[in-house]
């Protein structure tokens, strides 16, 4: 049982390049989330999903897109990377937040946009 | 939107000391969690505690929802307790859209 995994762990992009971050969970969780963490700050929600085939915007969605084609995977895409997107990205999942299930976090992806 | 404020921002303790971390939130919440982010960046859930009191070993937490605050107690601190402690709340109606505080950075010295 690997829990929540993220790929890649670290990436350097040039401004304007695109990339996709992959989050995978093997706990059969319904809910999945993408957060970003900037230095000295707490996490901010980018997008989330309440089930396979669903996505919704969080607090800071601009510049990102997401897809949840399979229940176990949640993809975060950057179409045209900007230096302001330099951050650490965390994925999380939970079984059903309505019943107080806690969120389990992946190890994070460190992204540097030059 | 809902605001979450944590205090103190930084805390330095000697090993064995006790501490209390506070989380204030500006509106009623459905859920509240405490997380520990270790020095390697991993986030670990400590407590899911929208109200009441819970204990887990040397850690305990109390949330007084009517007064909009939560406290995290760390007793007999150890160097492994170092890291950042985050409080996060969900005021959106149980969608899991957590709003995080800025965190309390704890350093425990041997």
Coordinates of N, CA and C in Angstrom, one line a residue:
Chain A
X1 N 0.8 -1.2 0.0 CA 0.0 0.0 0.0 C 0.9 1.2 0.0
X2 N 1.0 1.9 -1.2 CA 1.9 3.0 -1.3 C 1.3 4.3 -0.8
X3 N 0.0 4.4 -0.6 CA -0.6 5.6 -0.2 C -0.8 6.6 -1.4
X4 N -0.3 7.8 -1.2 CA -0.4 8.8 -2.3 C 1.0 9.0 -2.8
X5 N 1.2 8.9 -4.1 CA 2.5 9.1 -4.7 C 2.4 10.2 -5.8
X6 N 3.5 10.9 -6.0 CA 3.5 12.0 -6.9 C 4.7 11.8 -7.9
X7 N 4.5 12.2 -9.1 CA 5.5 12.1 -10.1 C 5.5 13.4 -11.0
X8 N 6.6 14.0 -11.2 CA 8.0 13.7 -10.7 C 8.2 14.3 -9.3
X9 N 9.3 14.1 -8.7 CA 9.6 14.7 -7.4 C 10.2 16.1 -7.6
X10 N 10.8 16.4 -8.7 CA 11.5 17.7 -9.0 C 11.5 17.9 -10.5
X11 N 11.3 19.2 -10.8 CA 11.3 19.5 -12.3 C 11.7 21.0 -12.4
X12 N 12.5 21.2 -13.5 CA 12.8 22.6 -13.9 C 12.2 22.9 -15.2
X13 N 11.5 24.0 -15.4 CA 10.9 24.3 -16.6 C 11.3 25.7 -17.0
X14 N 11.3 26.0 -18.3 CA 11.5 27.3 -18.8 C 10.1 28.0 -19.0
X15 N 10.1 29.3 -18.9 CA 8.8 30.0 -19.1 C 8.2 29.6 -20.4
X16 N 6.9 29.3 -20.4 CA 6.2 29.0 -21.6 C 6.1 27.5 -21.8
X17 N 6.9 26.7 -21.2 CA 6.8 25.2 -21.4 C 5.6 24.7 -20.6
X18 N 5.2 23.5 -21.0 CA 4.1 22.8 -20.4 C 4.6 21.6 -19.7
X19 N 3.8 21.1 -18.7 CA 4.1 19.9 -18.1 C 2.8 19.3 -17.4
X20 N 2.9 18.1 -17.0 CA 1.8 17.5 -16.3 C 2.4 16.8 -15.0
X21 N 1.7 17.0 -13.9 CA 2.1 16.4 -12.7 C 1.1 15.3 -12.4
X22 N 1.6 14.1 -12.0 CA 0.7 13.0 -11.8 C 0.6 12.7 -10.3
X23 N -0.6 12.5 -9.9 CA -0.9 12.0 -8.5 C -1.6 10.7 -8.6
X24 N -1.2 9.7 -7.8 CA -1.8 8.4 -7.8 C -2.0 8.0 -6.4
X25 N -3.2 7.4 -6.1 CA -3.5 6.9 -4.8 C -4.1 5.5 -4.9
X26 N -3.7 4.6 -4.0 CA -4.2 3.2 -4.0 C -5.1 2.9 -2.9
X27 N -5.8 3.9 -2.3 CA -6.6 3.7 -1.1 C -8.1 3.7 -1.5
X28 N -8.4 3.7 -2.8 CA -9.8 3.8 -3.3 C -10.5 5.0 -2.8
X29 N -9.8 6.1 -2.7 CA -10.4 7.4 -2.2 C -11.2 8.0 -3.3
X30 N -12.3 8.6 -2.8 CA -13.2 9.4 -3.8 C -12.6 10.8 -4.0
X31 N -12.2 11.5 -3.0 CA -11.8 12.8 -3.1 C -10.3 13.0 -3.3
X32 N -9.9 13.9 -4.3 CA -8.5 14.2 -4.5 C -8.3 15.7 -4.7
X33 N -7.2 16.2 -4.3 CA -6.9 17.6 -4.2 C -5.5 17.9 -4.7
X34 N -5.3 19.1 -5.3 CA -4.0 19.6 -5.6 C -3.9 20.9 -4.9
X35 N -2.7 21.1 -4.1 CA -2.4 22.3 -3.4 C -1.0 22.8 -3.9
X36 N -0.8 24.0 -3.7 CA 0.6 24.6 -3.8 C 1.0 25.2 -2.5
X37 N 2.3 25.1 -2.3 CA 2.9 25.7 -1.1 C 4.0 26.6 -1.4
X38 N 3.9 27.9 -1.1 CA 5.0 28.9 -1.4 C 5.7 29.1 -0.1
X39 N 7.0 29.6 -0.2 CA 7.8 29.7 1.0 C 7.1 30.5 2.1
X40 N 7.2 30.0 3.3 CA 6.7 30.7 4.5 C 5.2 30.7 4.5
X41 N 4.5 30.0 3.7 CA 3.0 30.0 3.7 C 2.4 28.7 3.9
X42 N 1.2 28.7 4.2 CA 0.4 27.4 4.2 C 0.0 27.0 2.8
X43 N -0.6 25.9 2.7 CA -1.0 25.4 1.4 C -2.3 26.1 0.9
X44 N -2.3 26.2 -0.4 CA -3.5 26.8 -1.0 C -4.1 25.8 -2.1
X45 N -5.4 25.7 -2.1 CA -6.0 24.7 -2.9 C -6.1 25.2 -4.4
X46 N -5.7 24.4 -5.3 CA -5.7 24.8 -6.7 C -7.0 24.2 -7.4
X47 N -7.1 22.9 -7.4 CA -8.3 22.2 -7.9 C -8.6 21.0 -7.1
X48 N -9.8 20.5 -7.2 CA -10.1 19.3 -6.5 C -11.1 18.5 -7.2
X49 N -11.3 17.2 -6.8 CA -12.2 16.3 -7.5 C -13.0 15.5 -6.4
X50 N -14.3 15.4 -6.6 CA -15.1 14.6 -5.6 C -15.4 13.2 -6.2
X51 N -14.8 12.9 -7.3 CA -15.1 11.5 -7.8 C -14.6 11.5 -9.2
X52 N -14.5 10.2 -9.7 CA -14.0 10.0 -11.1 C -14.8 10.8 -12.1
X53 N -14.1 11.5 -13.0 CA -14.8 12.3 -14.0 C -15.2 13.7 -13.6
X54 N -15.0 14.1 -12.3 CA -15.4 15.4 -11.8 C -14.2 16.2 -11.4
X55 N -14.2 17.5 -11.7 CA -13.2 18.4 -11.2 C -13.9 19.7 -10.8
X56 N -13.2 20.5 -9.9 CA -13.8 21.8 -9.5 C -12.6 22.7 -9.1
X57 N -12.9 24.0 -9.2 CA -11.8 25.0 -8.9 C -11.7 25.2 -7.4
X58 N -10.5 25.4 -7.0 CA -10.2 25.8 -5.6 C -9.9 27.3 -5.5
X59 N -9.0 27.6 -4.6 CA -8.7 29.0 -4.3 C -7.9 29.7 -5.3
X60 N -6.9 29.0 -5.9 CA -6.0 29.6 -6.9 C -5.9 28.7 -8.2
X61 N -7.0 28.7 -9.0 CA -7.0 27.8 -10.1 C -6.4 28.3 -11.4
X62 N -6.1 29.6 -11.5 CA -5.7 30.2 -12.8 C -4.3 29.7 -13.2
X63 N -4.2 29.3 -14.5 CA -3.0 28.8 -15.0 C -2.8 27.3 -14.9
X64 N -3.8 26.6 -14.4 CA -3.7 25.2 -14.2 C -5.0 24.5 -14.7
X65 N -4.8 23.3 -15.2 CA -6.0 22.5 -15.5 C -5.8 21.1 -14.9
X66 N -6.9 20.4 -14.7 CA -6.8 19.1 -14.1 C -7.7 18.1 -14.8
X67 N -7.4 16.8 -14.6 CA -8.3 15.8 -15.1 C -8.3 14.6 -14.2
X68 N -9.5 13.9 -14.1 CA -9.6 12.7 -13.3 C -10.3 11.7 -14.1
X69 N -9.6 11.1 -15.0 CA -10.2 10.1 -15.9 C -10.3 8.8 -15.2
X70 N -9.4 8.5 -14.2 CA -9.5 7.3 -13.5 C -9.6 7.6 -12.0
X71 N -10.3 6.8 -11.2 CA -10.5 7.2 -9.8 C -9.1 7.3 -9.1
X72 N -8.2 6.5 -9.4 CA -6.9 6.5 -8.6 C -6.0 7.6 -9.1
X73 N -6.2 8.3 -10.2 CA -5.3 9.3 -10.7 C -5.9 10.7 -10.8
X74 N -5.1 11.7 -10.5 CA -5.5 13.1 -10.6 C -4.3 13.8 -11.2
X75 N -4.5 14.4 -12.4 CA -3.5 15.0 -13.1 C -3.6 16.5 -13.0
X76 N -2.4 17.2 -12.8 CA -2.4 18.7 -12.8 C -1.5 19.1 -14.0
X77 N -2.1 20.0 -14.8 CA -1.4 20.4 -16.0 C -1.1 21.9 -15.9
X78 N 0.1 22.3 -16.4 CA 0.5 23.7 -16.6 C 0.7 23.8 -18.1
X79 N -0.2 24.6 -18.7 CA -0.1 24.8 -20.2 C 1.0 25.6 -20.6
X80 N 1.3 26.7 -19.9 CA 2.3 27.7 -20.3 C 2.9 28.2 -19.0
X81 N 4.0 27.5 -18.5 CA 4.5 27.8 -17.2 C 5.0 29.2 -17.1
X82 N 4.8 29.8 -15.9 CA 5.3 31.1 -15.5 C 6.1 31.1 -14.3
X83 N 7.0 32.0 -14.1 CA 7.9 32.0 -12.9 C 7.0 32.0 -11.6
X84 N 5.8 32.6 -11.6 CA 5.0 32.7 -10.5 C 4.4 31.3 -10.1
X85 N 4.6 30.3 -10.9 CA 4.2 29.0 -10.6 C 5.3 28.2 -10.0
X86 N 6.4 28.8 -9.7 CA 7.5 28.1 -9.0 C 6.9 27.9 -7.6
X87 N 6.9 26.6 -7.2 CA 6.3 26.3 -5.9 C 6.5 24.8 -5.6
X88 N 6.0 24.4 -4.5 CA 6.0 22.9 -4.2 C 4.5 22.5 -4.2
X89 N 4.2 21.5 -5.0 CA 2.9 21.1 -5.3 C 2.6 19.8 -4.5
X90 N 1.5 19.8 -3.8 CA 1.1 18.6 -3.0 C -0.2 18.1 -3.5
X91 N -0.3 16.8 -3.6 CA -1.6 16.1 -3.9 C -2.1 15.5 -2.6
X92 N -3.4 15.4 -2.4 CA -4.0 14.8 -1.3 C -5.2 14.0 -1.7
X93 N -5.6 13.0 -0.9 CA -6.8 12.3 -1.1 C -7.5 12.0 0.2
X94 N -8.8 11.7 0.1 CA -9.6 11.3 1.3 C -10.8 10.5 0.8
X95 N -11.3 9.6 1.7 CA -12.3 8.7 1.2 C -13.6 9.5 1.0
X96 N -14.1 10.1 2.0 CA -15.3 10.9 1.9 C -15.3 12.0 2.9
X97 N -15.0 13.2 2.5 CA -14.8 14.3 3.4 C -16.1 14.6 4.2
X98 N -17.3 14.2 3.6 CA -18.5 14.5 4.3 C -18.6 13.8 5.7
X99 N -17.9 12.7 5.8 CA -17.9 12.0 7.1 C -16.7 12.1 7.9
X100 N -15.9 13.2 7.6 CA -14.8 13.5 8.4 C -13.5 12.8 8.1
X101 N -13.5 12.2 7.0 CA -12.2 11.5 6.6 C -11.1 12.5 6.5
X102 N -9.9 12.1 7.0 CA -8.8 13.0 7.0 C -8.2 12.9 5.6
X103 N -7.4 13.9 5.3 CA -6.7 14.0 4.0 C -5.3 13.4 4.1
X104 N -4.9 12.6 3.2 CA -3.6 12.0 3.2 C -2.8 12.7 2.0
X105 N -1.6 13.1 2.4 CA -0.8 13.9 1.4 C 0.3 13.1 0.8
X106 N 0.6 13.4 -0.5 CA 1.8 12.9 -1.1 C 3.0 13.6 -0.7
X107 N 4.2 13.2 -1.2 CA 5.5 13.8 -0.7 C 5.8 15.1 -1.4
X108 N 5.0 15.5 -2.4 CA 5.3 16.8 -3.0 C 6.1 16.8 -4.3
X109 N 5.9 17.7 -5.1 CA 6.7 17.9 -6.3 C 7.2 19.4 -6.3
X110 N 8.5 19.4 -6.4 CA 9.2 20.8 -6.3 C 9.3 21.2 -7.8
X111 N 8.7 22.4 -8.1 CA 8.8 22.9 -9.5 C 9.5 24.3 -9.5
X112 N 10.4 24.4 -10.4 CA 11.1 25.7 -10.6 C 10.9 26.1 -12.0
X113 N 10.4 27.3 -12.2 CA 10.1 27.8 -13.5 C 11.1 29.0 -13.7
X114 N 12.0 28.9 -14.7 CA 13.0 29.9 -15.0 C 12.5 30.9 -16.0
Chain B
X1 N -13.8 35.3 2.3 CA -13.7 34.0 2.7 C -13.2 33.8 4.2
X2 N -13.2 32.6 4.6 CA -12.8 32.4 6.0 C -11.3 32.6 6.2
X3 N -10.9 33.2 7.3 CA -9.5 33.5 7.6 C -9.1 32.6 8.8
X4 N -7.8 32.1 8.6 CA -7.2 31.2 9.7 C -5.9 31.9 10.1
X5 N -5.8 32.1 11.4 CA -4.6 32.7 12.0 C -4.0 31.8 13.0
X6 N -2.7 31.6 12.9 CA -2.0 30.7 13.9 C -1.0 31.5 14.7
X7 N -0.9 31.1 15.9 CA 0.1 31.8 16.8 C 0.7 30.8 17.7
X8 N 2.0 31.0 18.1 CA 2.9 32.0 17.6 C 3.4 31.6 16.2
X9 N 4.0 32.5 15.4 CA 4.6 32.1 14.2 C 5.8 31.2 14.3
X10 N 6.6 31.4 15.3 CA 7.8 30.7 15.6 C 7.9 30.3 17.0
X11 N 8.5 29.2 17.3 CA 8.6 28.7 18.7 C 9.9 27.9 18.8
X12 N 10.7 28.2 19.8 CA 11.9 27.4 20.0 C 11.8 26.9 21.5
X13 N 12.0 25.6 21.6 CA 11.8 24.9 22.8 C 13.1 24.1 23.1
X14 N 13.3 23.8 24.4 CA 14.3 22.9 24.8 C 13.6 21.5 24.9
X15 N 14.3 20.5 24.6 CA 13.7 19.1 24.7 C 13.1 18.9 26.1
X16 N 11.9 18.3 26.1 CA 11.3 18.1 27.3 C 10.3 19.1 27.7
X17 N 10.3 20.3 27.1 CA 9.3 21.3 27.5 C 8.0 21.1 26.8
X18 N 7.0 21.8 27.4 CA 5.6 21.7 26.8 C 5.3 22.9 26.0
X19 N 4.3 22.9 25.1 CA 4.0 24.0 24.4 C 2.5 24.0 24.0
X20 N 1.9 25.1 23.6 CA 0.6 25.2 23.2 C 0.6 26.1 21.9
X21 N 0.0 25.6 20.8 CA -0.2 26.3 19.6 C -1.6 26.6 19.4
X22 N -1.9 27.8 18.9 CA -3.3 28.3 18.8 C -3.7 28.5 17.3
X23 N -4.9 28.2 17.0 CA -5.5 28.5 15.7 C -6.8 29.2 15.9
X24 N -6.9 30.4 15.3 CA -8.2 31.1 15.4 C -8.8 31.1 14.0
X25 N -10.1 31.0 13.9 CA -10.7 31.1 12.6 C -11.9 32.0 12.6
X26 N -12.2 32.6 11.5 CA -13.1 33.8 11.5 C -14.6 33.5 11.3
X27 N -14.9 32.2 11.0 CA -16.3 31.9 10.8 C -16.5 30.4 11.2
X28 N -17.7 30.0 11.3 CA -18.0 28.7 11.7 C -17.5 27.7 10.6
X29 N -17.0 26.6 11.1 CA -16.4 25.6 10.2 C -17.0 24.2 10.4
X30 N -17.0 23.4 9.4 CA -17.5 22.1 9.5 C -16.4 21.1 10.0
X31 N -15.2 21.4 9.6 CA -14.1 20.5 9.9 C -12.9 21.2 10.2
X32 N -12.0 20.7 11.0 CA -10.7 21.3 11.3 C -9.7 20.2 11.5
X33 N -8.6 20.4 10.9 CA -7.5 19.4 11.0 C -6.2 20.1 11.5
X34 N -5.4 19.4 12.2 CA -4.0 19.8 12.5 C -3.0 18.9 11.7
X35 N -2.0 19.5 11.1 CA -1.0 18.8 10.4 C 0.4 19.1 10.9
X36 N 1.3 18.2 10.7 CA 2.7 18.4 11.0 C 3.5 18.2 9.7
X37 N 4.2 19.3 9.3 CA 5.1 19.1 8.2 C 6.5 19.0 8.7
X38 N 7.1 17.8 8.4 CA 8.5 17.6 9.0 C 9.5 18.3 8.1
X39 N 10.7 18.3 8.6 CA 11.8 19.1 7.9 C 12.0 18.6 6.5
X40 N 11.6 17.4 6.1 CA 11.7 16.9 4.7 C 10.5 17.3 3.9
X41 N 9.5 18.0 4.5 CA 8.4 18.4 3.7 C 7.2 17.6 3.7
X42 N 7.2 16.4 4.3 CA 6.1 15.5 4.4 C 5.0 16.0 5.3
X43 N 3.8 16.0 4.9 CA 2.7 16.5 5.7 C 2.0 15.3 6.3
X44 N 1.8 15.3 7.6 CA 1.2 14.2 8.3 C 0.0 14.8 9.1
X45 N -1.2 14.1 8.9 CA -2.3 14.5 9.7 C -2.2 14.1 11.1
X46 N -2.4 15.1 12.0 CA -2.3 14.8 13.5 C -3.7 14.5 14.1
X47 N -4.6 15.4 13.8 CA -6.0 15.3 14.3 C -7.0 15.9 13.3
X48 N -8.1 15.2 13.3 CA -9.3 15.7 12.7 C -10.2 16.1 13.9
X49 N -10.5 17.4 14.1 CA -11.1 17.8 15.4 C -12.0 19.0 15.2
X50 N -13.1 18.9 14.6 CA -14.0 20.0 14.4 C -14.6 20.6 15.8
X51 N -14.6 19.7 16.8 CA -15.0 20.1 18.1 C -14.5 19.1 19.1
X52 N -14.4 19.5 20.4 CA -14.1 18.6 21.5 C -12.6 18.5 21.7
X53 N -12.2 17.4 22.3 CA -10.8 17.2 22.7 C -10.4 15.8 22.3
X54 N -9.2 15.7 21.7 CA -8.6 14.4 21.4 C -7.2 14.3 21.9
X55 N -6.7 13.1 22.1 CA -5.3 12.9 22.6 C -4.7 11.8 21.8
X56 N -3.4 11.9 21.5 CA -2.7 10.9 20.8 C -1.3 10.9 21.3
X57 N -1.0 10.1 22.3 CA 0.3 10.1 22.9 C 0.6 11.4 23.6
X58 N 1.8 12.0 23.2 CA 2.1 13.3 23.8 C 1.4 14.5 23.2
X59 N 0.6 14.3 22.2 CA -0.1 15.4 21.5 C -1.6 15.3 21.9
X60 N -2.2 16.5 22.1 CA -3.6 16.6 22.3 C -4.1 17.8 21.6
X61 N -5.4 17.9 21.3 CA -6.0 19.0 20.7 C -7.3 19.3 21.2
X62 N -7.7 20.6 21.3 CA -9.0 21.0 21.7 C -9.5 22.0 20.8
X63 N -10.8 21.8 20.3 CA -11.4 22.8 19.5 C -12.7 23.3 20.2
X64 N -12.8 24.7 20.4 CA -14.0 25.3 20.9 C -14.7 26.0 19.7
X65 N -15.6 25.3 19.1 CA -16.1 25.8 17.8 C -16.9 27.0 18.1
X66 N -17.6 27.1 19.2 CA -18.5 28.3 19.4 C -17.6 29.6 19.6
X67 N -16.4 29.4 20.0 CA -15.5 30.6 20.2 C -14.5 30.7 19.1
X68 N -14.5 29.8 18.1 CA -13.7 29.8 16.9 C -12.2 29.7 17.1
X69 N -11.8 28.8 17.9 CA -10.4 28.5 18.1 C -10.1 27.1 18.4
X70 N -8.9 26.7 18.1 CA -8.4 25.3 18.4 C -7.0 25.5 19.0
X71 N -6.7 24.5 19.9 CA -5.4 24.5 20.5 C -4.7 23.1 20.3
X72 N -3.4 23.2 20.0 CA -2.7 21.9 19.9 C -1.6 22.0 21.0
X73 N -1.7 20.9 21.9 CA -0.7 20.8 23.0 C 0.3 19.8 22.7
X74 N 1.6 20.1 22.9 CA 2.7 19.2 22.8 C 3.4 19.1 24.1
X75 N 3.4 17.9 24.7 CA 4.0 17.7 26.0 C 5.3 17.0 25.8
X76 N 6.3 17.2 26.7 CA 7.6 16.6 26.7 C 8.2 16.5 25.3
X77 N 8.3 17.7 24.7 CA 8.7 17.8 23.3 C 10.1 17.0 23.1
X78 N 10.1 16.5 21.8 CA 11.3 15.8 21.4 C 11.8 16.5 20.1
X79 N 13.1 16.3 19.8 CA 13.7 16.9 18.6 C 12.9 16.5 17.3
X80 N 12.3 15.3 17.3 CA 11.5 14.9 16.2 C 10.2 15.6 16.0
X81 N 9.8 16.4 17.0 CA 8.6 17.2 16.9 C 8.9 18.5 16.1
X82 N 10.1 18.8 15.8 CA 10.5 20.0 15.0 C 9.8 19.9 13.6
X83 N 9.5 21.1 13.1 CA 8.8 21.2 11.8 C 7.8 22.4 11.9
X84 N 6.9 22.3 10.9 CA 5.8 23.3 10.9 C 4.5 22.7 11.2
X85 N 3.7 23.3 12.0 CA 2.4 22.8 12.4 C 1.3 23.7 11.7
X86 N 0.5 23.1 11.0 CA -0.6 23.8 10.3 C -1.9 23.4 10.8
X87 N -2.8 24.4 10.9 CA -4.2 24.2 11.2 C -4.9 24.5 9.9
X88 N -5.9 23.7 9.5 CA -6.7 23.9 8.3 C -8.1 23.6 8.6
X89 N -9.0 24.5 8.0 CA -10.4 24.4 8.2 C -11.2 24.3 6.9
X90 N -12.3 23.7 7.0 CA -13.2 23.6 5.9 C -14.5 24.3 6.3
X91 N -14.8 25.4 5.6 CA -16.1 26.1 5.9 C -17.0 26.1 4.7
X92 N -16.7 25.2 3.8 CA -17.5 25.2 2.5 C -18.6 24.3 2.4
X93 N -18.9 23.6 3.5 CA -20.0 22.6 3.4 C -19.6 21.2 3.1
X94 N -18.5 20.8 3.7 CA -18.0 19.4 3.6 C -17.6 19.0 2.2
X95 N -16.9 19.8 1.5 CA -16.3 19.4 0.3 C -14.8 19.1 0.4
X96 N -14.3 19.3 1.6 CA -12.9 19.1 1.8 C -12.0 20.2 1.4
X97 N -12.5 21.4 1.0 CA -11.7 22.5 0.6 C -11.1 23.2 1.7
X98 N -9.9 22.7 2.1 CA -9.2 23.2 3.3 C -8.6 24.5 3.1
X99 N -8.8 25.4 4.1 CA -8.1 26.7 4.1 C -7.0 26.5 5.2
X100 N -5.8 26.7 4.8 CA -4.7 26.6 5.8 C -4.3 27.9 6.4
X101 N -3.8 27.8 7.7 CA -3.2 28.9 8.3 C -1.7 29.0 7.8
X102 N -1.0 30.0 8.3 CA 0.3 30.2 7.9 C 1.3 29.3 8.6
X103 N 0.9 28.7 9.6 CA 1.7 27.7 10.3 C 2.5 28.2 11.5
X104 N 2.9 27.3 12.4 CA 3.8 27.6 13.5 C 5.0 26.8 13.3
X105 N 6.2 27.5 13.2 CA 7.4 26.7 13.0 C 8.0 26.4 14.4
X106 N 8.2 25.2 14.7 CA 8.7 24.7 16.0 C 10.1 24.1 15.8
X107 N 11.0 24.6 16.6 CA 12.3 24.0 16.7 C 12.5 23.5 18.1
X108 N 12.8 22.2 18.2 CA 13.1 21.6 19.5 C 14.6 21.4 19.6
X109 N 15.3 22.0 20.6 CA 16.7 21.8 20.7 C 17.0 20.7 21.7
X110 N 18.1 19.9 21.4 CA 18.4 18.8 22.4 C 19.1 19.4 23.6

